[in-house]
CSV table of C-alpha atoms in Angstrom, one decimal:
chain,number,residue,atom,x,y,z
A,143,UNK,CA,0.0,0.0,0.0
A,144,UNK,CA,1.5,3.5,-0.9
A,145,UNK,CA,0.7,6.5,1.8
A,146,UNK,CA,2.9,9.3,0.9
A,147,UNK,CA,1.5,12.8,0.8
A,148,UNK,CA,2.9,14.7,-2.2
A,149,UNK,CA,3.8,18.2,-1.6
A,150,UNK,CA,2.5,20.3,-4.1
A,151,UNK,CA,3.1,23.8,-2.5
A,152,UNK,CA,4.1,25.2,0.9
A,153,UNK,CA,2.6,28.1,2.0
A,154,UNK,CA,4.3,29.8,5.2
A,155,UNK,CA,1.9,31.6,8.0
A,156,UNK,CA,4.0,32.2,10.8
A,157,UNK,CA,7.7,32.7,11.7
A,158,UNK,CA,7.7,32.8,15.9
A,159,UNK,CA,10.8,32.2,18.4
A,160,UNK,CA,9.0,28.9,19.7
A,161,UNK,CA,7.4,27.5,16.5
A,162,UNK,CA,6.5,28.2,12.8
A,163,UNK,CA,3.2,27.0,10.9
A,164,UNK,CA,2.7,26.3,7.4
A,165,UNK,CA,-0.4,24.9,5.2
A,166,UNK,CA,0.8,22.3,2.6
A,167,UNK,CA,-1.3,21.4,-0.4
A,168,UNK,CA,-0.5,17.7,-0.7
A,169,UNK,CA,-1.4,15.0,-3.1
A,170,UNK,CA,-3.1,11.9,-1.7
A,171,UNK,CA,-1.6,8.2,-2.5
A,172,UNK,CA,-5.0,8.2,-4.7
A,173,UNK,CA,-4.1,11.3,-6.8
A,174,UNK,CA,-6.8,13.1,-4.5
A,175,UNK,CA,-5.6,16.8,-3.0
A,176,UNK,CA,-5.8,17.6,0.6
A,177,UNK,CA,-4.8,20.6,2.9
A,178,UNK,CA,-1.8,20.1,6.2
A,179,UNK,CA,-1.8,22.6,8.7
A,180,UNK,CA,1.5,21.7,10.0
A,181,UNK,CA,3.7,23.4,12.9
A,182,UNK,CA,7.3,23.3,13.2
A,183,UNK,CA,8.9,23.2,16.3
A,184,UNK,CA,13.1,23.0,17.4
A,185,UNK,CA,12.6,20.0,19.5
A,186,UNK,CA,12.9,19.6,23.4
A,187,UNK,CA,14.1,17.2,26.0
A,188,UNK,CA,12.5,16.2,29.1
A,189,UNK,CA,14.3,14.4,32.4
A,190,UNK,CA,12.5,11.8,34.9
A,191,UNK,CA,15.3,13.5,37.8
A,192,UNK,CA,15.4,10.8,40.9
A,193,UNK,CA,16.7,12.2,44.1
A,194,UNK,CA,19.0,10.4,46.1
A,195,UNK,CA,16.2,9.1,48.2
A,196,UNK,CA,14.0,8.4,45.5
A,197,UNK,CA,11.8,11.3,45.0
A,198,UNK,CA,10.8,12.2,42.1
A,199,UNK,CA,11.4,16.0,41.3
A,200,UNK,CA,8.6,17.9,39.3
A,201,UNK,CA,8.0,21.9,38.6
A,202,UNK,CA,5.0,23.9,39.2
A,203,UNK,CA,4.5,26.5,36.6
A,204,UNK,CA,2.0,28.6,34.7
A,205,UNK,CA,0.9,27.4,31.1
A,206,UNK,CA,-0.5,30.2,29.2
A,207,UNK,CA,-1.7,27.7,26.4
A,208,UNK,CA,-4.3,26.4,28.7
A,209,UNK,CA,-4.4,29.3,31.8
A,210,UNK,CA,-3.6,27.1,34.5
A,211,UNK,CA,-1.2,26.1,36.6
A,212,UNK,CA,0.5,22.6,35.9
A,213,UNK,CA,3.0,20.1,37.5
A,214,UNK,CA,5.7,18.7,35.0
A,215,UNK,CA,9.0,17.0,34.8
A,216,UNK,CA,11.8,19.1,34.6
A,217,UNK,CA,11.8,20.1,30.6
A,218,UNK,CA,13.1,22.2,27.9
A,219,UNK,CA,13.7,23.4,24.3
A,220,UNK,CA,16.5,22.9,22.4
A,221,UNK,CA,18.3,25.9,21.8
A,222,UNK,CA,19.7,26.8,18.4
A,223,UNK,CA,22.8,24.3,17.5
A,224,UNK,CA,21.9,21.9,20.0
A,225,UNK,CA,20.3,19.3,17.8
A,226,UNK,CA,23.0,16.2,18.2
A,227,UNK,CA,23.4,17.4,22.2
A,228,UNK,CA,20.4,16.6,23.3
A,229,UNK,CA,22.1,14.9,26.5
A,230,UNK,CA,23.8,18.1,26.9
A,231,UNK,CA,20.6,20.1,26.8
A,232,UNK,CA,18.5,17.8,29.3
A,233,UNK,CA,21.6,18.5,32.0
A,234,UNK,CA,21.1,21.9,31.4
A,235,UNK,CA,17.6,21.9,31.4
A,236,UNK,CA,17.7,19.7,34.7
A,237,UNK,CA,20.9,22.4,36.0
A,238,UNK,CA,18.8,25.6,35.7
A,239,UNK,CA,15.2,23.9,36.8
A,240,UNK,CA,16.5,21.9,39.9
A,241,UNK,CA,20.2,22.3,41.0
A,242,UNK,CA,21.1,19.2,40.2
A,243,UNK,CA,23.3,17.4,38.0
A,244,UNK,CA,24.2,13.7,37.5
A,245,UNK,CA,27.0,11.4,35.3
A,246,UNK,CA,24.1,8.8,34.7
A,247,UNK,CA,21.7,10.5,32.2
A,248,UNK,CA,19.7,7.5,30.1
A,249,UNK,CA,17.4,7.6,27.2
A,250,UNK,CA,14.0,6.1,27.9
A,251,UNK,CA,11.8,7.6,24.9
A,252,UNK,CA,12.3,9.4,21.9
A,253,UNK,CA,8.8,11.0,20.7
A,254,UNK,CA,6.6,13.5,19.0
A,255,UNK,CA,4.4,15.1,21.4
A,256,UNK,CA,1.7,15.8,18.8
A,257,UNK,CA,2.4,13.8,15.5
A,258,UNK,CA,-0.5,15.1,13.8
A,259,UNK,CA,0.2,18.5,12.7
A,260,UNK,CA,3.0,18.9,14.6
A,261,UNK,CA,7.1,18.0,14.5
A,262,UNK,CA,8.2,18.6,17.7
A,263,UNK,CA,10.3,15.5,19.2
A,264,UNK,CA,10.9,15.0,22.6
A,265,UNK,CA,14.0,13.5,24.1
A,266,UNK,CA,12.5,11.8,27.6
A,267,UNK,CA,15.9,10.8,29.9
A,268,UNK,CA,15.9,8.9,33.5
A,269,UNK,CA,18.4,10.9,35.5
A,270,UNK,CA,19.5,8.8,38.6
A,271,UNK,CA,22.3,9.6,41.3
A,272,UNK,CA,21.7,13.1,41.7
A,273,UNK,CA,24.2,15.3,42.9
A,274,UNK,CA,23.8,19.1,44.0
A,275,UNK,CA,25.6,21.4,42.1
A,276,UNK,CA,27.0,24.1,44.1
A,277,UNK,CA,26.6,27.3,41.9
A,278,UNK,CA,23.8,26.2,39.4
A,279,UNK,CA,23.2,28.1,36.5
A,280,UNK,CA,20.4,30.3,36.5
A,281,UNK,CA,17.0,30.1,35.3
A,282,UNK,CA,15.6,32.3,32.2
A,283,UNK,CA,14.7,35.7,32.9
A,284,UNK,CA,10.7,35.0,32.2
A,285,UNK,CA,10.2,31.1,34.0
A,286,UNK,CA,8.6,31.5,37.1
A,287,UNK,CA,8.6,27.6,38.9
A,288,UNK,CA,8.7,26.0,42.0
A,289,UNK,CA,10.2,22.9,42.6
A,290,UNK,CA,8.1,19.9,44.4
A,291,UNK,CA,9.9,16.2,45.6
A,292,UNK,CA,7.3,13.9,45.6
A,293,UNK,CA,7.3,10.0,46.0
A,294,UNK,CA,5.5,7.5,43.4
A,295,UNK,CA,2.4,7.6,45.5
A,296,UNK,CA,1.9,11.3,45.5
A,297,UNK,CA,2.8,11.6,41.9
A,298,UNK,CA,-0.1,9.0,40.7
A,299,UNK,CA,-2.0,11.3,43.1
A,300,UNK,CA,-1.2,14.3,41.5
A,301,UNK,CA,-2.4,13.0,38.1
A,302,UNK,CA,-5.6,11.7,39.8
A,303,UNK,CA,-6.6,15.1,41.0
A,304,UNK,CA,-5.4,16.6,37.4
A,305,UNK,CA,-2.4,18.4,38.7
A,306,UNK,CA,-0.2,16.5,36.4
A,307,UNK,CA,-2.3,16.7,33.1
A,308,UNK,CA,0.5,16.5,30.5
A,309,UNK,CA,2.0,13.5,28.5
A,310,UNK,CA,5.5,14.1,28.5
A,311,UNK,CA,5.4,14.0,32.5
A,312,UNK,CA,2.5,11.2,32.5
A,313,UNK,CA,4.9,8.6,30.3
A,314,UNK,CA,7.8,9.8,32.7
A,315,UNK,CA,5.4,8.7,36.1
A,316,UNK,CA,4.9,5.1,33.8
A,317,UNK,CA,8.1,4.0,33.0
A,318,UNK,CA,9.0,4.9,37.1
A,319,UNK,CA,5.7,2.3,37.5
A,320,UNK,CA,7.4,-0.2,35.4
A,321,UNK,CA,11.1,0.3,37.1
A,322,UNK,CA,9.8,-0.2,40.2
A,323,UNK,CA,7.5,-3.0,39.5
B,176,UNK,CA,4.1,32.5,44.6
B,177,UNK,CA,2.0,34.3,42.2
B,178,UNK,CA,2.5,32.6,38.7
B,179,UNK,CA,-0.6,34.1,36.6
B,180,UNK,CA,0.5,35.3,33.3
B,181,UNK,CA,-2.4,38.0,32.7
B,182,UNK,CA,-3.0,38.5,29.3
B,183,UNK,CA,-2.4,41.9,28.0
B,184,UNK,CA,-3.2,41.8,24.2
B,185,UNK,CA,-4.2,38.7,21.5
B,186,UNK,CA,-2.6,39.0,18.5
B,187,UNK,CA,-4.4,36.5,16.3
B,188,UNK,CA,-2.7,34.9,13.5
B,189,UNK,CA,-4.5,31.8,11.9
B,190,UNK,CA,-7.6,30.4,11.9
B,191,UNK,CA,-7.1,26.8,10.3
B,192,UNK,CA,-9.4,23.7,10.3
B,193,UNK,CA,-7.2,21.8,12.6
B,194,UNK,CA,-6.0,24.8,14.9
B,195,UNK,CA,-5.9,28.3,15.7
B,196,UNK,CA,-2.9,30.5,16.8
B,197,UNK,CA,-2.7,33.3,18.2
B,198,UNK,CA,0.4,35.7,20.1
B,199,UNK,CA,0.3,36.9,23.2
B,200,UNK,CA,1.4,39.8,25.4
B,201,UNK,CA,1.5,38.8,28.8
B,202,UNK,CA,2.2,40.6,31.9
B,203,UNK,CA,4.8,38.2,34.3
B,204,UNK,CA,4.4,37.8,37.9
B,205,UNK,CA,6.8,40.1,38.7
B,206,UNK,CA,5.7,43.1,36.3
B,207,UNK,CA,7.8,42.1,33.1
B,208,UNK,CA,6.8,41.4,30.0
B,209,UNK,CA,7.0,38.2,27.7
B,210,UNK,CA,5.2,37.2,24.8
B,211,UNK,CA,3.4,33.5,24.6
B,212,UNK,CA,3.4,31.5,20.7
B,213,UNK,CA,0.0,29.6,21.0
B,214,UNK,CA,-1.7,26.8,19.2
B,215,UNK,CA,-5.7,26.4,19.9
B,216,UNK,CA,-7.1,23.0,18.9
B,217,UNK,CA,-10.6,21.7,19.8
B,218,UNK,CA,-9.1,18.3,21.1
B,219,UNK,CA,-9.1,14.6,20.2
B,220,UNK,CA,-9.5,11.4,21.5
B,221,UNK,CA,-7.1,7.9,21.6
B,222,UNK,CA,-7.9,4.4,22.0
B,223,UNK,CA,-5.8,1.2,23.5
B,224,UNK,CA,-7.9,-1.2,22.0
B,225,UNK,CA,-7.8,-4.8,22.7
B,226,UNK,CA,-9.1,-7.5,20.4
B,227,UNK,CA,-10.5,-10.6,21.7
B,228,UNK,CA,-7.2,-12.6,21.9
B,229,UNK,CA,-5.5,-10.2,23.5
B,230,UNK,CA,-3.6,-8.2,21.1
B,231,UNK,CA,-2.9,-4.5,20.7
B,232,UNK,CA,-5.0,-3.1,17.6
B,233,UNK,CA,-2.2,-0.2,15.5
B,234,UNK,CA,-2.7,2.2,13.1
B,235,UNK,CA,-0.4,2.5,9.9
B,236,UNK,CA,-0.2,5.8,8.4
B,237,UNK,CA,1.6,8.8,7.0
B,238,UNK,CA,2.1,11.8,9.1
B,239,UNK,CA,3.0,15.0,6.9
B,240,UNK,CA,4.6,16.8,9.8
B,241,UNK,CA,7.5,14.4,9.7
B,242,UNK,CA,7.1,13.2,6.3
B,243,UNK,CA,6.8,9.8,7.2
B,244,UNK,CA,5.2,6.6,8.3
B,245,UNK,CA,3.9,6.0,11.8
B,246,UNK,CA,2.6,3.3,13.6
B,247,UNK,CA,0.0,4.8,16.2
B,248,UNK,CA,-3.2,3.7,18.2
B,249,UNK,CA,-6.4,4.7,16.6
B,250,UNK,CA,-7.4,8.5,17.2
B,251,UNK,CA,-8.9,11.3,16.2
B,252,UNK,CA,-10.1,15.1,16.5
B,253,UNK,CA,-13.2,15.9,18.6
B,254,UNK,CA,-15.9,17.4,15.8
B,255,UNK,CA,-18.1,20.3,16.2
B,256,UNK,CA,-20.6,20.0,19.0
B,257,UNK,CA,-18.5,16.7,20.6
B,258,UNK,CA,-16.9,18.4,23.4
B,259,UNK,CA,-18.6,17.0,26.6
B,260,UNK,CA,-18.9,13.6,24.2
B,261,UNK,CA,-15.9,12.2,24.3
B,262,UNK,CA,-16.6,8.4,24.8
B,263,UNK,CA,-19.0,8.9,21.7
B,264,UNK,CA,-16.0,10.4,19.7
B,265,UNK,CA,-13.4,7.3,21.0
B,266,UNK,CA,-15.8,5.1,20.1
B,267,UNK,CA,-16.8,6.3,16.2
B,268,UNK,CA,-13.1,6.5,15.7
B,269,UNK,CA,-12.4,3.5,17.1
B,270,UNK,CA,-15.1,2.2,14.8
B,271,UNK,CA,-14.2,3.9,11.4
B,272,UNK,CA,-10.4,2.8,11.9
B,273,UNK,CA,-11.0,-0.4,12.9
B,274,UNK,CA,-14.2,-2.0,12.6
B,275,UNK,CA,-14.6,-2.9,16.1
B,276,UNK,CA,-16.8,-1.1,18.9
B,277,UNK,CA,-16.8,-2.2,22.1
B,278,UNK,CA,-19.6,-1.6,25.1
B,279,UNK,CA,-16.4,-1.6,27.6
B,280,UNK,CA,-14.7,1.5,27.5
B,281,UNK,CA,-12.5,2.6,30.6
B,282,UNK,CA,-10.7,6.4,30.6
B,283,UNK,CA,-7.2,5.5,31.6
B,284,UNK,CA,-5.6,9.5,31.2
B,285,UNK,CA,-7.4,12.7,30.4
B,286,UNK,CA,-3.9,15.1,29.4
B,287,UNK,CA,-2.6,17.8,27.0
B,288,UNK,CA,0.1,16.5,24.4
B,289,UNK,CA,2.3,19.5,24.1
B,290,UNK,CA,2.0,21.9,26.8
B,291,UNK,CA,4.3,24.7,26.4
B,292,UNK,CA,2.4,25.6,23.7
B,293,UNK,CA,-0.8,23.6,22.3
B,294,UNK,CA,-4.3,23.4,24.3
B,295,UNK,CA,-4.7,20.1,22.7
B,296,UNK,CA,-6.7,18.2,25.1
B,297,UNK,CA,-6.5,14.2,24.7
B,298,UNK,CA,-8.3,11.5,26.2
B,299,UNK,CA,-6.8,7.9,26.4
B,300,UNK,CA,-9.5,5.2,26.6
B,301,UNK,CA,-9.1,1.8,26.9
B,302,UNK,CA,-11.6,-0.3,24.9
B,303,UNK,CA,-11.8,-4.0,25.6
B,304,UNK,CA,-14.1,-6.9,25.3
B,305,UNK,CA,-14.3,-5.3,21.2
B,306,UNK,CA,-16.4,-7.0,18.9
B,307,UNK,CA,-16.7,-6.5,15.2
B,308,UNK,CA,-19.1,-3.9,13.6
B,309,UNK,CA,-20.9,-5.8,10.1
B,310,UNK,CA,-21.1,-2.4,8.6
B,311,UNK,CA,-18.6,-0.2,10.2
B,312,UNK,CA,-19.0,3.6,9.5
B,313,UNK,CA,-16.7,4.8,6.6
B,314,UNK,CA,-13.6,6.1,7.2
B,315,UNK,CA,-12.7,9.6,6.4
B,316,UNK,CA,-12.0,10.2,2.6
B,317,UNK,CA,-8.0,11.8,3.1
B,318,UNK,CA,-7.8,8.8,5.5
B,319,UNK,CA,-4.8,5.6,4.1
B,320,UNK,CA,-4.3,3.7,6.8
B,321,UNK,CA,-3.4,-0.1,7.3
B,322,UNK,CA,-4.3,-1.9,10.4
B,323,UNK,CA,-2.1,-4.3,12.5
B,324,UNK,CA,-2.7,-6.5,14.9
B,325,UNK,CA,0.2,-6.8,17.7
B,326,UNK,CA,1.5,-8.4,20.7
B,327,UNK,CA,2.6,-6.3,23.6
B,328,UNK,CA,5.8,-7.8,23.0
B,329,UNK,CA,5.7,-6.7,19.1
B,330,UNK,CA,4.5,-3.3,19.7
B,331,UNK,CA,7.8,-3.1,23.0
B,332,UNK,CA,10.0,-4.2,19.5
B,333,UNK,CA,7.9,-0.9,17.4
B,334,UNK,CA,9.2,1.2,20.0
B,335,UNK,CA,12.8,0.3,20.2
B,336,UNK,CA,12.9,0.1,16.2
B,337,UNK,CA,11.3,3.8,16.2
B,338,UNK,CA,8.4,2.8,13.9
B,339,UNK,CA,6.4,3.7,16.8
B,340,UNK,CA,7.1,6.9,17.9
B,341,UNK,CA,4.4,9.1,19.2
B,342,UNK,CA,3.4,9.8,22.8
B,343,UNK,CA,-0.2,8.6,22.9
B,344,UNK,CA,1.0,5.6,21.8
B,345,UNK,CA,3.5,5.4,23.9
B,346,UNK,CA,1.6,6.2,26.8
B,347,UNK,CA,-0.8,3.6,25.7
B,348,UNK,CA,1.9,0.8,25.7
B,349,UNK,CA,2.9,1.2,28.6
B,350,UNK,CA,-0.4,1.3,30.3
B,351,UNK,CA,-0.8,-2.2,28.1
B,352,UNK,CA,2.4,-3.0,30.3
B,353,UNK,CA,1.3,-2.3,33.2
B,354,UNK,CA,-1.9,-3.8,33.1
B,355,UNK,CA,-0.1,-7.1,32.7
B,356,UNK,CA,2.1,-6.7,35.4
């Protein structure tokens, strides 16, 4: 069976700092024509960040997009250049969100947060052996966060009550499920 | 902490069939100014569905963002007017992908898929007990899909190989995991 979409023409909407949108006029596998509202995006990583006593470390922030408050994994965008360091971004990321560092950074997922109109992929790492670091670099000028260590049990609480409503964070709580089980 | 980002101005910048965005000007907690990238989408709907023996029902298809193929549970957008209906909308896509309905469908997560940026609201059922539709509903004309039938194990092997490689699914798999744990 053939699926390929065609492009026939690219038109561009938007040019932003966090994303760009375009509408492609593609050709169907059956020589039909269809519209894609498609957004670009850089990429991010996220970290599943394990305290030395097992707590799990999530951040409370503000998320315009839906006008709440939400609870999240420690997460970021890649900055320009960075695609290829994505290990080097998520100890950043982790740096400037928590104050921690670690030597054992592993890759649990590699994903696309929205694959239907959208490109961005997510880089999800387990971070284990935390370690302090003394003079962390600092946070950017316009994230306000505060930092929560919660066990298992209170993170599966959290996304019970709807505090934690957000993939990247829910497959994070999982695959702690499924190391621990 | 105060966290609000109070909205100062909308700047609104496409109105597509799949999504809206807008920009806007926000006031930060502390007085300063940023501005928010924004994606507005009415929402969608997944499905782990489970056939009688056990297996994992996938979706092959191609996804124009990243010009390729993916392997992904059945889903689909909420129409107009199925907001507050969202077992209705799991179950007519689950229907028009796959042929199957089912009369047990659990919600396992209720979550947004990108965060930072996208309102998309998703809701993850699982649909067991399915039993085959004689004359399913159509699919959707700009719709090529092929449909597999997996193992947990196979689907664990989609993941590694990156033919899988979307969150839903993801998430979905690993739910699959731990329920059989």
């Amino acid at each position: 069976m053939q699926f390929e979409e065609k492009t026939i023409q690219r038109q561009s909407i938007f040019k932003g700092h966090i994303f760009e949108v375009a509408v492609d006029d593609v050709e169907l596998p059956d020589g039909g024509l269809a519209k894609r509202e498609l957004i670009f995006h850089k990429g991010a990583v996220c970290v599943l960040a394990l305290t030395p006593e097992g707590k799990l470390i999530l951040v409370k922030q503000y998320r315009k997009a839906i006008e709440r408050l939400s609870i999240e994994i420690p997460a970021g965008k890649l900055e320009i250049g960075e695609a290829g360091s994505e290990e080097a971004a998520a100890l950043r990321e982790l740096e400037e969100e928590t104050g921690y560092t670690t030597e054992n950074l592993t890759l649990l997922y590699d994903f696309y947060s929205a694959i239907g109109f959208c490109n961005e992929r997510l880089r999800l790492y387990l971070a284990d052996d935390l370690v302090r670091v003394e003079n962390p670099r600092p946070k950017d000028a316009d994230e306000f966060i505060e930092l929560m260590e919660v066990s298992l049990e209170e993170a599966l609480s959290l996304i019970a009550s709807g505090d934690i409503c957000d993939a990247k964070t829910i497959m994070a709580i999982q695959a702690l499920q499924l190391l621990r089980k």
